[in-house]
Coordinates of N, CA and C in Angstrom, one line a residue:
X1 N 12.7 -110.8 16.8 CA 13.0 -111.5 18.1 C 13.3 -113.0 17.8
X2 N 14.3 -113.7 19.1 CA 14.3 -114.7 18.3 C 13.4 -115.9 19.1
X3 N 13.3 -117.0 18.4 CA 12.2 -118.1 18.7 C 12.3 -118.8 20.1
X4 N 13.4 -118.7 20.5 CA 13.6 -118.9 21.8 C 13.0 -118.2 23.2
X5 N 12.8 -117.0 22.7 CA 12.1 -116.1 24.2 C 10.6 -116.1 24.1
X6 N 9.8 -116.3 23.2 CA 8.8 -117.0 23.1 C 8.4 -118.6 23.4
X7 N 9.1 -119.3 23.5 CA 9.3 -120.3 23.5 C 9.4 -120.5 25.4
X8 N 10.2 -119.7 25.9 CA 10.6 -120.0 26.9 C 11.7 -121.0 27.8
X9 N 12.0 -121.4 26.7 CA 13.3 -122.5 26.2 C 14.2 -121.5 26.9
X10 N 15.5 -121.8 27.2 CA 16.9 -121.3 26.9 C 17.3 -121.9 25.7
X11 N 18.0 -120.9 25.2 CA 18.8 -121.2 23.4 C 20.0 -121.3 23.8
X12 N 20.4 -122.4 22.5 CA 21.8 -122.9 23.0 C 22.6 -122.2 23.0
X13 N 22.8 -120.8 23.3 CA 24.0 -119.8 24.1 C 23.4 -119.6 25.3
X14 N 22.5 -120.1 25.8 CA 22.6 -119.5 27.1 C 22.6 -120.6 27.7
X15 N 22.8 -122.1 27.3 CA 22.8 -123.2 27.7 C 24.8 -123.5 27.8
X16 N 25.5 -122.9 26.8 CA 27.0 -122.6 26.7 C 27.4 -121.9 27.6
X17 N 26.6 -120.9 28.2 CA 27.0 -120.0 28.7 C 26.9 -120.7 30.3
X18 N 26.0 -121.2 30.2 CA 25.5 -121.5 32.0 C 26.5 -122.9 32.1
X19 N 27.0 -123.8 31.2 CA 27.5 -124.6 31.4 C 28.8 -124.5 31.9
X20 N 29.5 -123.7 30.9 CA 30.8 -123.1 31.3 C 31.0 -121.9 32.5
X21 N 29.8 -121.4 33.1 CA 30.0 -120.6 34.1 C 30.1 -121.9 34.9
X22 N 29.2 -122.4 35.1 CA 28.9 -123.8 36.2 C 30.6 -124.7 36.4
X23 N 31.1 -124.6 35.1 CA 32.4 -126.1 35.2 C 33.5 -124.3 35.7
X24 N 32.8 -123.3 35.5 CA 34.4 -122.8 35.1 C 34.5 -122.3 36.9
X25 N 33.3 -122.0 37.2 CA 33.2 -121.9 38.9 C 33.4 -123.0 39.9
X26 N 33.4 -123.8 39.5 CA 33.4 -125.3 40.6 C 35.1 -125.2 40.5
X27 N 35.5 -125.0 39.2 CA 36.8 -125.3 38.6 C 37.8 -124.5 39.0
X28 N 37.2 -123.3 39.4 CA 38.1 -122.2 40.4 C 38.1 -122.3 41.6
X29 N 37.0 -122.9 42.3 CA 37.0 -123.1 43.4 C 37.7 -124.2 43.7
X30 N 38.2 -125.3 43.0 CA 39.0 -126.2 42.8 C 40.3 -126.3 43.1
X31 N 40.7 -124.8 42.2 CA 41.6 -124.4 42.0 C 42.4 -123.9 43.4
X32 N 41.6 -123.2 44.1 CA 41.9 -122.4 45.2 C 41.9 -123.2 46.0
X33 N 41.2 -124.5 46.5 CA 41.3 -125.1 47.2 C 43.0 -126.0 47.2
X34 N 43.8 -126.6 45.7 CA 44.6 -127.1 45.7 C 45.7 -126.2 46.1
X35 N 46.1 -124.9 45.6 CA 46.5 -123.8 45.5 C 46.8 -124.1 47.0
X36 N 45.7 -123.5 48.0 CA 45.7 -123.4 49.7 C 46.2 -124.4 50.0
X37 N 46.0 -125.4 49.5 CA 46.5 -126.7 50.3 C 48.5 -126.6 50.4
X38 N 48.5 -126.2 49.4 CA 49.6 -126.3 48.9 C 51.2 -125.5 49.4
X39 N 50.2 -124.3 49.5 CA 51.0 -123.1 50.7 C 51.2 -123.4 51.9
X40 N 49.5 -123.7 52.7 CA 49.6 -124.1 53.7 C 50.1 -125.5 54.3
X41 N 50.6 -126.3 53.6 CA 51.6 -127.2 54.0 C 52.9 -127.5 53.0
X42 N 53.0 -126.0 53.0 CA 54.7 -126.0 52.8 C 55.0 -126.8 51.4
X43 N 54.3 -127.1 50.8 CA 55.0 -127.8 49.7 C 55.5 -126.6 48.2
X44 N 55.2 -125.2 48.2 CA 55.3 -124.2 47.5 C 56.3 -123.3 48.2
X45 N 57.0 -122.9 48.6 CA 57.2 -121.8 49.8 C 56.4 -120.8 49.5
X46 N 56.2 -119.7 50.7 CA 55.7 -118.4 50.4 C 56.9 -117.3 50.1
X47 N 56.3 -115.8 49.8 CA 56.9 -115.2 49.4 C 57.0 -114.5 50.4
X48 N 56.0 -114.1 51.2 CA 56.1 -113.4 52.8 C 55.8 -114.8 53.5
X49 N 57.1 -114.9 54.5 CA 57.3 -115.8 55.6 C 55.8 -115.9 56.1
X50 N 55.6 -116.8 56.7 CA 54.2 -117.5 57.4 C 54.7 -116.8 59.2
X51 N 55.6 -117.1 59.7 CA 56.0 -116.2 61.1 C 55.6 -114.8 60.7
X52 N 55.9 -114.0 59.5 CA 55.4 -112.5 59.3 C 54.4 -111.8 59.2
X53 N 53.2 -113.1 59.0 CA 51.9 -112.7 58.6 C 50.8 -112.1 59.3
X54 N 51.4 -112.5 61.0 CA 50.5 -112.2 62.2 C 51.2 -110.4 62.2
X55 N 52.2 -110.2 62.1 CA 52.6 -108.8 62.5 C 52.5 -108.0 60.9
X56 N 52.6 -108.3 59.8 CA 52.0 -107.4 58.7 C 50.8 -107.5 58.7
X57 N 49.7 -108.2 58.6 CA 48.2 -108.0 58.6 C 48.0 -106.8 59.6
X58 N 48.9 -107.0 61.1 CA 48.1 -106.1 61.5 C 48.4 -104.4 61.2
X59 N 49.2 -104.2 60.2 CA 49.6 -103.0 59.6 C 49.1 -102.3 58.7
X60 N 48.3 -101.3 58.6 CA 47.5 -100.2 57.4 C 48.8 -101.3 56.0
X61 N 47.7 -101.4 54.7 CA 48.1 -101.8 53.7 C 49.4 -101.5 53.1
X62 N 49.2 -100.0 52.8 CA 50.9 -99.4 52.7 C 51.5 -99.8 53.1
X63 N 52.2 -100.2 54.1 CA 53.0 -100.9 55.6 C 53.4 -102.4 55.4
X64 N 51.7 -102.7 54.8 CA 52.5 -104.3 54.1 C 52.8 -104.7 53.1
X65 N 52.3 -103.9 52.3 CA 53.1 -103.9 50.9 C 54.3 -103.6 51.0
X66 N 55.0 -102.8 51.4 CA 56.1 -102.4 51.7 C 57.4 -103.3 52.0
X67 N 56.6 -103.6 53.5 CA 57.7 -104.9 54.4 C 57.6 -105.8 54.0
X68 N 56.3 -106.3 53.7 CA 56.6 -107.9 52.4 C 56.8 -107.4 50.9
X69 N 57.3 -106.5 50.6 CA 58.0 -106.5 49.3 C 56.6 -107.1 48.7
X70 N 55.6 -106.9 48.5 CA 54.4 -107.2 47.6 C 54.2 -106.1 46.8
X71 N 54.1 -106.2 45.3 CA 53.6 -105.3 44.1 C 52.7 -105.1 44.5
X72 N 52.1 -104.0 43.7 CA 50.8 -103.6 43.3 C 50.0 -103.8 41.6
X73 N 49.3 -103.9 41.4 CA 48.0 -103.9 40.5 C 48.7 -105.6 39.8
X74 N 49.3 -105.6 38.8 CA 49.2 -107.0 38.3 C 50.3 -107.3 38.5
X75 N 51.5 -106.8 39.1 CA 52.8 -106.9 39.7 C 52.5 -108.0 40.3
X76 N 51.7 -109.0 41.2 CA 51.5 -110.0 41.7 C 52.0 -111.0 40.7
X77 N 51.7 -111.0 39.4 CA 52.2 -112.1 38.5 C 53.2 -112.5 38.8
X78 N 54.3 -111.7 38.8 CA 55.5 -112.4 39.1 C 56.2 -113.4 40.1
X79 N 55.0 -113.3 40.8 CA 55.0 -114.3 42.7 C 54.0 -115.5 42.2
X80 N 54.1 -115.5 41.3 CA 52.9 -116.8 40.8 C 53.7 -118.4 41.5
X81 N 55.2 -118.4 41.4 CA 55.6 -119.3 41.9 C 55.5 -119.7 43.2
X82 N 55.3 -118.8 44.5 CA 55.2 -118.5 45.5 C 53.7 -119.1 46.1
X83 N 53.7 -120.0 47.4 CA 52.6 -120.7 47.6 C 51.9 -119.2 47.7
X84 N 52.0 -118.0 48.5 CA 50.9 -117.4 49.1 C 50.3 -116.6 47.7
X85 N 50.9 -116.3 46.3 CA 50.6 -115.8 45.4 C 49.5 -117.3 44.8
X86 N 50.2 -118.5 44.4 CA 49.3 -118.8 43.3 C 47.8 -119.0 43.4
X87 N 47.7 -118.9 44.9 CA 46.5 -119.1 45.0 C 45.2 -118.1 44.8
X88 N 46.0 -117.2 43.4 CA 45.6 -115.9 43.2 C 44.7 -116.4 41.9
X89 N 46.1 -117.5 41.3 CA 44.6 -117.8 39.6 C 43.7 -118.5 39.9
X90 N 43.0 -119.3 41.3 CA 41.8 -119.6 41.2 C 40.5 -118.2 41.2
X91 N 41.1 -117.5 42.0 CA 40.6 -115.6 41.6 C 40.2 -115.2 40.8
X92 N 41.6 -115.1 40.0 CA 41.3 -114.9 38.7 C 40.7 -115.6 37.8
X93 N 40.2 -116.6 38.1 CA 39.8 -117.7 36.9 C 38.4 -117.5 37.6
X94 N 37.8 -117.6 38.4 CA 36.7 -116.9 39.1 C 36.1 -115.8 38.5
X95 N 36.9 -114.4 38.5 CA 37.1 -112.9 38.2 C 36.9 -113.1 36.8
X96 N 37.4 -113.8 36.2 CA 37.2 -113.4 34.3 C 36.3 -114.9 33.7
X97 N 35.8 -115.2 34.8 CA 34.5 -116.0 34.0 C 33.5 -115.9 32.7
X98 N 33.4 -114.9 33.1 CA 32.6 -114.3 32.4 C 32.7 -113.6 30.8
X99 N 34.0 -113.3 30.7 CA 34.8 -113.4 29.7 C 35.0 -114.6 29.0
X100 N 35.3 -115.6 29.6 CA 35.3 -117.0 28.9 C 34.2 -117.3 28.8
X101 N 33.0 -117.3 29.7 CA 31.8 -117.5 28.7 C 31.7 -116.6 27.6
X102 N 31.4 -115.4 27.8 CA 31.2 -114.8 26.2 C 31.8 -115.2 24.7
X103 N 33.2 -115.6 25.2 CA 34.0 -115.9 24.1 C 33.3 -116.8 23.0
X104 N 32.7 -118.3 23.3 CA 32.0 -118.9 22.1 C 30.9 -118.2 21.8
X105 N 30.2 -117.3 22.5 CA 28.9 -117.0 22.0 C 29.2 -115.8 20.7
X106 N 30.2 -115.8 20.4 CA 30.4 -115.0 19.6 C 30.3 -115.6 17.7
X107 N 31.1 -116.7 17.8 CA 31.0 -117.2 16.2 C 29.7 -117.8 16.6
X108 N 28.7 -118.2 18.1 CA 27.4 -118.9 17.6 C 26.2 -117.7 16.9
X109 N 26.5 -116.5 17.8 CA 25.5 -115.8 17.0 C 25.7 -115.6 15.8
X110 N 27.4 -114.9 15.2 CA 27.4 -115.1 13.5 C 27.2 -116.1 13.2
X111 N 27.3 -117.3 13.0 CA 26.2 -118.5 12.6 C 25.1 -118.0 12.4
X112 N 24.3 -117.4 13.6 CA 22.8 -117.4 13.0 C 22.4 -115.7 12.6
X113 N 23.5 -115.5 12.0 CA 23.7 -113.9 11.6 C 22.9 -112.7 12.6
X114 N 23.3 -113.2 13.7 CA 22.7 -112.4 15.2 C 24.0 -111.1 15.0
X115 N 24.5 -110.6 14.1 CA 25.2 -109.4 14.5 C 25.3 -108.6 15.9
X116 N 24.5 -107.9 15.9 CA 23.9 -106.9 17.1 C 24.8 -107.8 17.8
X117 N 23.8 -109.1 18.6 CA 24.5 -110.0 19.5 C 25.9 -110.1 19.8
X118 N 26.1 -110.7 18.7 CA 27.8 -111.0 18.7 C 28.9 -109.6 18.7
X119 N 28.2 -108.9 18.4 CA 29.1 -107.2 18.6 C 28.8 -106.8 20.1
X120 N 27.7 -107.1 20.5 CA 27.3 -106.9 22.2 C 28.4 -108.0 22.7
X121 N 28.2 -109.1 22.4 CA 29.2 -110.5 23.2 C 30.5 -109.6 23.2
X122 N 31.2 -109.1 22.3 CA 32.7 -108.4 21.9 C 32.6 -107.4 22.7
X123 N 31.9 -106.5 22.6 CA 32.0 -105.6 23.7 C 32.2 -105.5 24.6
X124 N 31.2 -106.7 25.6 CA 31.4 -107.1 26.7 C 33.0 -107.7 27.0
X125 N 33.0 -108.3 26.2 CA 35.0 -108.9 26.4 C 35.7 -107.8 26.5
X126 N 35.7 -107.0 25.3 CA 36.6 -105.7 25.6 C 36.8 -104.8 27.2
X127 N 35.5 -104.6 27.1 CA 35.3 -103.7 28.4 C 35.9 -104.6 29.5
X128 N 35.3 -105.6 29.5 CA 36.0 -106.1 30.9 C 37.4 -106.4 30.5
X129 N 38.2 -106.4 29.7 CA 39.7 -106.6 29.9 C 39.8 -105.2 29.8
X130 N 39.3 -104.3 29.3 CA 40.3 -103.0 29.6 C 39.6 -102.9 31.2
X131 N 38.9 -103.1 31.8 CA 38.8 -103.0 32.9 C 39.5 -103.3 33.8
X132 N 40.0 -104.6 34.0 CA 40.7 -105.3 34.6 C 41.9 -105.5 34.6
X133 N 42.6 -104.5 32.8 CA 43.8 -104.2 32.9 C 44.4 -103.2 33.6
X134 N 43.6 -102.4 34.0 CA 44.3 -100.9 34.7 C 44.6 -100.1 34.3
X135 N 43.8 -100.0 32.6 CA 44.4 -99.3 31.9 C 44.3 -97.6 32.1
X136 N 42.7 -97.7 32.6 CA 41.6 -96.5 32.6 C 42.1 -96.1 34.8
X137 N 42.8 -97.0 35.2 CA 43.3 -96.4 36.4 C 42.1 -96.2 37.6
X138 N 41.6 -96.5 37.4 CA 39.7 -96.8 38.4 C 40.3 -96.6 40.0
X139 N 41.4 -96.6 40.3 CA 42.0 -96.4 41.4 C 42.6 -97.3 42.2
X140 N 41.6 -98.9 41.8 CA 42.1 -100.0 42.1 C 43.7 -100.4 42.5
X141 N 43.9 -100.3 41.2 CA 45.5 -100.6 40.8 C 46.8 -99.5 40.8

């Protein structure tokens, strides 16, 4: 075990880890706020008209996917230009946090030849990008 969970300390991965969740969450929320500002006063255009959004909302999903010409699963990418889309990568940058934290903890455990660890850290990354890619079809997408 290592010296740190006796100690009671947090070790410096979980001090990496809380830091970059901390900047990478404030940083999304950031994000989403500029994003909104942005649509909502017109300086982006949208991709579905702002007059169309009171009468597709009120439509079963199918119905507005459809009449606003909106993709499905990561088909949104392509509307990234579009004010009502970009305010999708503060989301996303939210959504795969967690992923970016794991990422350094990986060369810090081989440093301290924490194998296990750093093969857990990897794992974790994998899974969640095959998750998130739609690969495995979860029904989401």
């Amino acid at each position: 075990m290592s010296e740190t969970i006796h100690t009671g300390k947090a070790s410096p991965e979980q001090i990496t880890y809380a830091n970059l969740l901390f900047y990478g969450c404030w940083g999304g929320l950031a994000l989403m706020a500029v994003t909104y500002l942005l649509y909502v006063f017109g300086v982006i255009a949208p991709h579905v008209p702002l007059e169309k959004i009171p009468l597709l909302w009120s439509q079963p999903v199918g119905t507005y996917l459809e009449l606003g010409q909106v993709p499905t699963g990561w088909g949104w990418t392509v509307l990234l230009g579009k004010g009502d889309f970009l305010n999708f990568l503060g989301i996303v940058l939210l959504a795969g946090m967690t992923i970016v934290c794991y990422i350094p903890l990986i060369p810090a455990f081989l440093k301290r030849k924490e194998f296990v660890f750093a093969g857990l850290a990897l794992a974790e990354i994998l899974v969640l990008l095959v998750a998130a890619s739609g690969i495995v079809g979860g029904g989401a997408h």
